[in-house]
CSV table of N, CA and C and ligand atoms in Angstrom, one decimal:
chain,number,residue,atom,x,y,z
X,397,MET,N,0.9,-1.2,0.0
X,397,MET,CA,0.0,0.0,0.0
X,397,MET,C,0.9,1.2,0.0
X,398,ALA,N,0.5,2.2,-0.8
X,398,ALA,CA,1.3,3.4,-0.9
X,398,ALA,C,1.4,4.2,0.4
X,399,GLN,N,2.5,4.8,0.7
X,399,GLN,CA,2.7,5.5,2.0
X,399,GLN,C,3.0,7.0,1.7
X,400,TYR,N,2.7,7.8,2.7
X,400,TYR,CA,3.2,9.2,2.6
X,400,TYR,C,3.3,9.7,4.0
X,401,LYS,N,4.1,10.8,4.1
X,401,LYS,CA,4.3,11.4,5.5
X,401,LYS,C,3.6,12.8,5.6
X,402,HIS,N,3.8,13.6,4.6
X,402,HIS,CA,3.3,15.0,4.7
X,402,HIS,C,1.9,15.1,4.0
X,403,GLY,N,0.9,14.8,4.6
X,403,GLY,CA,-0.4,14.8,4.0
X,403,GLY,C,-0.9,16.1,3.5
X,404,GLN,N,-0.3,17.2,3.9
X,404,GLN,CA,-0.8,18.6,3.5
X,404,GLN,C,-0.4,18.8,2.0
X,405,PHE,N,0.4,17.9,1.4
X,405,PHE,CA,0.8,18.0,0.0
X,405,PHE,C,0.0,17.1,-0.9
X,406,LEU,N,-1.0,16.4,-0.3
X,406,LEU,CA,-1.9,15.5,-1.1
X,406,LEU,C,-3.3,16.0,-1.0
X,407,THR,N,-4.1,15.9,-2.1
X,407,THR,CA,-5.5,16.3,-2.1
X,407,THR,C,-6.3,15.2,-2.6
X,408,GLN,N,-7.4,14.8,-1.9
X,408,GLN,CA,-8.3,13.8,-2.5
X,408,GLN,C,-9.1,14.3,-3.7
X,409,SER,N,-9.3,13.5,-4.6
X,409,SER,CA,-10.0,13.8,-5.9
X,409,SER,C,-11.0,12.8,-6.2
X,410,GLN,N,-12.1,13.2,-6.8
X,410,GLN,CA,-13.1,12.3,-7.3
X,410,GLN,C,-13.1,12.2,-8.9
X,411,HIS,N,-12.0,12.6,-9.5
X,411,HIS,CA,-11.8,12.5,-10.9
X,411,HIS,C,-12.0,11.1,-11.4
X,412,ALA,N,-12.6,11.0,-12.6
X,412,ALA,CA,-12.9,9.7,-13.2
X,412,ALA,C,-11.6,9.0,-13.6
X,413,ALA,N,-10.5,9.7,-13.8
X,413,ALA,CA,-9.3,9.1,-14.2
X,413,ALA,C,-8.8,8.0,-13.2
X,414,PHE,N,-9.3,8.1,-11.9
X,414,PHE,CA,-8.9,7.2,-10.9
X,414,PHE,C,-9.7,5.9,-11.0
X,415,ASP,N,-10.7,5.9,-11.8
X,415,ASP,CA,-11.6,4.7,-11.9
X,415,ASP,C,-11.3,3.8,-13.1
X,416,THR,N,-10.5,4.3,-14.0
X,416,THR,CA,-10.2,3.5,-15.2
X,416,THR,C,-9.2,2.4,-14.9
X,417,LEU,N,-9.4,1.2,-15.4
X,417,LEU,CA,-8.5,0.1,-15.3
X,417,LEU,C,-7.8,-0.1,-16.7
X,418,HIS,N,-6.5,0.0,-16.6
X,418,HIS,CA,-5.6,0.0,-17.8
X,418,HIS,C,-5.0,-1.4,-18.0
X,419,PRO,N,-5.1,-1.9,-19.2
X,419,PRO,CA,-4.5,-3.3,-19.5
X,419,PRO,C,-2.9,-3.1,-19.5
X,420,PRO,N,-2.3,-4.3,-19.2
X,420,PRO,CA,-0.8,-4.3,-19.3
X,420,PRO,C,-0.3,-3.8,-20.7
X,421,GLY,N,0.8,-3.1,-20.7
X,421,GLY,CA,1.4,-2.6,-21.9
X,421,GLY,C,0.7,-1.5,-22.6
X,422,SER,N,-0.3,-0.9,-21.9
X,422,SER,CA,-1.0,0.3,-22.5
X,422,SER,C,-0.3,1.6,-22.1
X,423,THR,N,-0.6,2.7,-22.7
X,423,THR,CA,0.0,4.0,-22.4
X,423,THR,C,-0.6,4.6,-21.1
X,424,ALA,N,0.3,5.1,-20.2
X,424,ALA,CA,-0.2,5.7,-19.0
X,424,ALA,C,-0.7,7.1,-19.4
X,425,PRO,N,-2.0,7.4,-19.2
X,425,PRO,CA,-2.5,8.7,-19.6
X,425,PRO,C,-2.1,9.9,-18.7
X,426,ASN,N,-1.7,9.5,-17.4
X,426,ASN,CA,-1.3,10.5,-16.4
X,426,ASN,C,0.0,10.0,-15.7
X,427,ALA,N,0.8,11.0,-15.3
X,427,ALA,CA,2.0,10.7,-14.5
X,427,ALA,C,1.5,10.3,-13.1
X,428,GLY,N,2.2,9.4,-12.4
X,428,GLY,CA,1.9,9.2,-11.0
X,428,GLY,C,2.2,7.7,-10.6
X,429,ILE,N,1.5,7.3,-9.6
X,429,ILE,CA,1.6,5.9,-9.1
X,429,ILE,C,0.4,5.2,-9.5
X,430,TYR,N,0.6,4.0,-10.1
X,430,TYR,CA,-0.5,3.1,-10.5
X,430,TYR,C,-0.4,1.8,-9.7
X,431,ARG,N,-1.6,1.3,-9.4
X,431,ARG,CA,-1.7,0.1,-8.5
X,431,ARG,C,-2.4,-1.0,-9.3
X,432,CYS,N,-1.9,-2.2,-9.2
X,432,CYS,CA,-2.5,-3.4,-9.9
X,432,CYS,C,-3.8,-3.7,-9.1
X,433,ALA,N,-4.9,-3.7,-9.8
X,433,ALA,CA,-6.2,-3.9,-9.1
X,433,ALA,C,-6.3,-5.4,-8.7
X,434,GLY,N,-5.5,-6.3,-9.3
X,434,GLY,CA,-5.5,-7.7,-8.9
X,434,GLY,C,-4.8,-8.0,-7.7
X,435,CYS,N,-3.6,-7.5,-7.5
X,435,CYS,CA,-2.7,-7.9,-6.4
X,435,CYS,C,-2.2,-6.8,-5.5
X,436,GLY,N,-2.4,-5.5,-5.9
X,436,GLY,CA,-1.9,-4.4,-5.1
X,436,GLY,C,-0.5,-3.9,-5.4
X,437,ASP,N,0.2,-4.6,-6.3
X,437,ASP,CA,1.5,-4.1,-6.7
X,437,ASP,C,1.4,-2.7,-7.2
X,438,GLU,N,2.5,-1.9,-6.9
X,438,GLU,CA,2.4,-0.5,-7.3
X,438,GLU,C,3.7,-0.1,-8.1
X,439,ILE,N,3.5,0.8,-9.0
X,439,ILE,CA,4.6,1.3,-9.8
X,439,ILE,C,4.5,2.8,-10.0
X,440,GLY,N,5.6,3.5,-10.3
X,440,GLY,CA,5.5,4.9,-10.6
X,440,GLY,C,5.9,5.0,-12.1
X,441,ILE,N,5.2,6.0,-12.8
X,441,ILE,CA,5.4,6.1,-14.2
X,441,ILE,C,5.2,7.5,-14.7
X,442,ALA,N,5.9,7.9,-15.8
X,442,ALA,CA,5.7,9.2,-16.4
X,442,ALA,C,4.5,9.2,-17.4
X,443,LYS,N,3.9,10.3,-17.6
X,443,LYS,CA,2.8,10.4,-18.6
X,443,LYS,C,3.3,10.0,-19.9
X,444,GLY,N,2.5,9.2,-20.6
X,444,GLY,CA,2.8,8.7,-22.0
X,444,GLY,C,3.7,7.5,-22.0
X,445,HIS,N,4.3,7.1,-20.9
X,445,HIS,CA,5.1,5.9,-20.9
X,445,HIS,C,4.2,4.6,-20.9
X,446,THR,N,4.9,3.5,-21.2
X,446,THR,CA,4.1,2.3,-21.3
X,446,THR,C,4.0,1.6,-20.0
X,447,LEU,N,2.8,1.3,-19.6
X,447,LEU,CA,2.6,0.5,-18.3
X,447,LEU,C,3.2,-0.9,-18.4
X,448,PRO,N,3.7,-1.5,-17.3
X,448,PRO,CA,4.3,-2.8,-17.4
X,448,PRO,C,3.5,-3.8,-18.1
X,449,PRO,N,4.1,-4.7,-18.8
X,449,PRO,CA,3.5,-5.8,-19.6
X,449,PRO,C,2.9,-6.9,-18.7
X,450,GLN,N,2.3,-7.8,-19.4
X,450,GLN,CA,1.6,-9.0,-18.7
X,450,GLN,C,2.6,-9.8,-17.9
X,451,ASN,N,3.9,-9.8,-18.3
X,451,ASN,CA,4.8,-10.7,-17.6
X,451,ASN,C,5.6,-9.9,-16.5
X,452,HIS,N,5.1,-8.7,-16.1
X,452,HIS,CA,5.7,-7.8,-15.1
X,452,HIS,C,5.8,-8.5,-13.8
X,453,HIS,N,4.7,-9.1,-13.4
X,453,HIS,CA,4.6,-9.9,-12.1
X,453,HIS,C,3.6,-11.0,-12.3
X,454,GLN,N,3.7,-12.0,-11.4
X,454,GLN,CA,2.8,-13.1,-11.5
X,454,GLN,C,1.6,-13.0,-10.5
X,455,HIS,N,0.4,-13.4,-11.0
X,455,HIS,CA,-0.8,-13.5,-10.2
X,455,HIS,C,-1.1,-14.9,-9.7
X,456,GLY,N,-1.5,-15.0,-8.5
X,456,GLY,CA,-2.0,-16.3,-8.1
X,456,GLY,C,-3.4,-16.5,-8.5
X,457,SER,N,-4.0,-17.7,-8.3
X,457,SER,CA,-5.3,-18.0,-8.7
X,457,SER,C,-6.3,-17.1,-7.9
X,458,GLY,N,-7.3,-16.5,-8.6
X,458,GLY,CA,-8.3,-15.7,-7.9
X,458,GLY,C,-7.9,-14.2,-8.0
X,459,GLN,N,-6.7,-13.8,-8.5
X,459,GLN,CA,-6.4,-12.4,-8.6
X,459,GLN,C,-6.7,-11.8,-9.9
X,460,GLY,N,-7.1,-12.7,-10.9
X,460,GLY,CA,-7.5,-12.1,-12.2
X,460,GLY,C,-6.3,-11.6,-13.0
X,461,ALA,N,-6.6,-10.8,-14.0
X,461,ALA,CA,-5.6,-10.3,-14.9
X,461,ALA,C,-4.9,-9.0,-14.2
X,462,ILE,N,-3.8,-8.7,-14.7
X,462,ILE,CA,-3.1,-7.4,-14.3
X,462,ILE,C,-4.0,-6.2,-14.9
X,463,ARG,N,-4.4,-5.3,-14.0
X,463,ARG,CA,-5.1,-4.1,-14.4
X,463,ARG,C,-4.6,-3.0,-13.7
X,464,TRP,N,-4.0,-2.0,-14.4
X,464,TRP,CA,-3.3,-0.8,-13.7
X,464,TRP,C,-4.4,0.3,-13.5
X,465,GLN,N,-4.4,0.7,-12.2
X,465,GLN,CA,-5.4,1.8,-11.8
X,465,GLN,C,-4.6,2.9,-11.2
X,466,LEU,N,-4.9,4.1,-11.6
X,466,LEU,CA,-4.2,5.3,-11.1
X,466,LEU,C,-4.5,5.5,-9.6
X,467,LEU,N,-3.4,5.6,-8.8
X,467,LEU,CA,-3.6,5.7,-7.4
X,467,LEU,C,-3.3,7.1,-6.9
X,468,VAL,N,-2.2,7.7,-7.4
X,468,VAL,CA,-1.8,9.1,-7.1
X,468,VAL,C,-1.4,9.8,-8.4
X,469,PHE,N,-2.0,10.9,-8.6
X,469,PHE,CA,-1.8,11.7,-9.8
X,469,PHE,C,-0.7,12.7,-9.5
X,470,ALA,N,0.4,12.7,-10.3
X,470,ALA,CA,1.4,13.7,-10.1
X,470,ALA,C,1.1,15.0,-10.9
X,471,VAL,N,0.9,16.1,-10.2
X,471,VAL,CA,0.5,17.4,-10.8
X,471,VAL,C,1.8,18.1,-11.1
X,472,GLN,N,2.1,18.3,-12.4
X,472,GLN,CA,3.3,19.0,-12.9
X,472,GLN,C,3.0,20.4,-13.2
X,473,ARG,N,3.8,21.3,-12.8
X,473,ARG,CA,3.6,22.7,-13.0
X,473,ARG,C,4.2,23.1,-14.4
X,474,GLY,N,3.5,23.9,-15.1
X,474,GLY,CA,4.0,24.4,-16.4
X,474,GLY,C,4.4,23.4,-17.3
K,820,ZN,ZN1,-0.9,-7.7,-10.0
């Protein structure tokens, strides 16, 4: 599970971008931390880069396919 210390620098959001499940190997539409909805694995990635492929990590039975979900959106200035 993602961790942080200084909560004053994070803001909760209801943006729909946090609800989308992205398949392995697809393009990350936003910079930030993505979490696998199947197993909870987390990665950081830049906007426009390719999310890890199907063979990035292994799932046990019952965890389903790898699906990357935006967890923390990195807001870049300018
Ligand atoms: Zn996973």
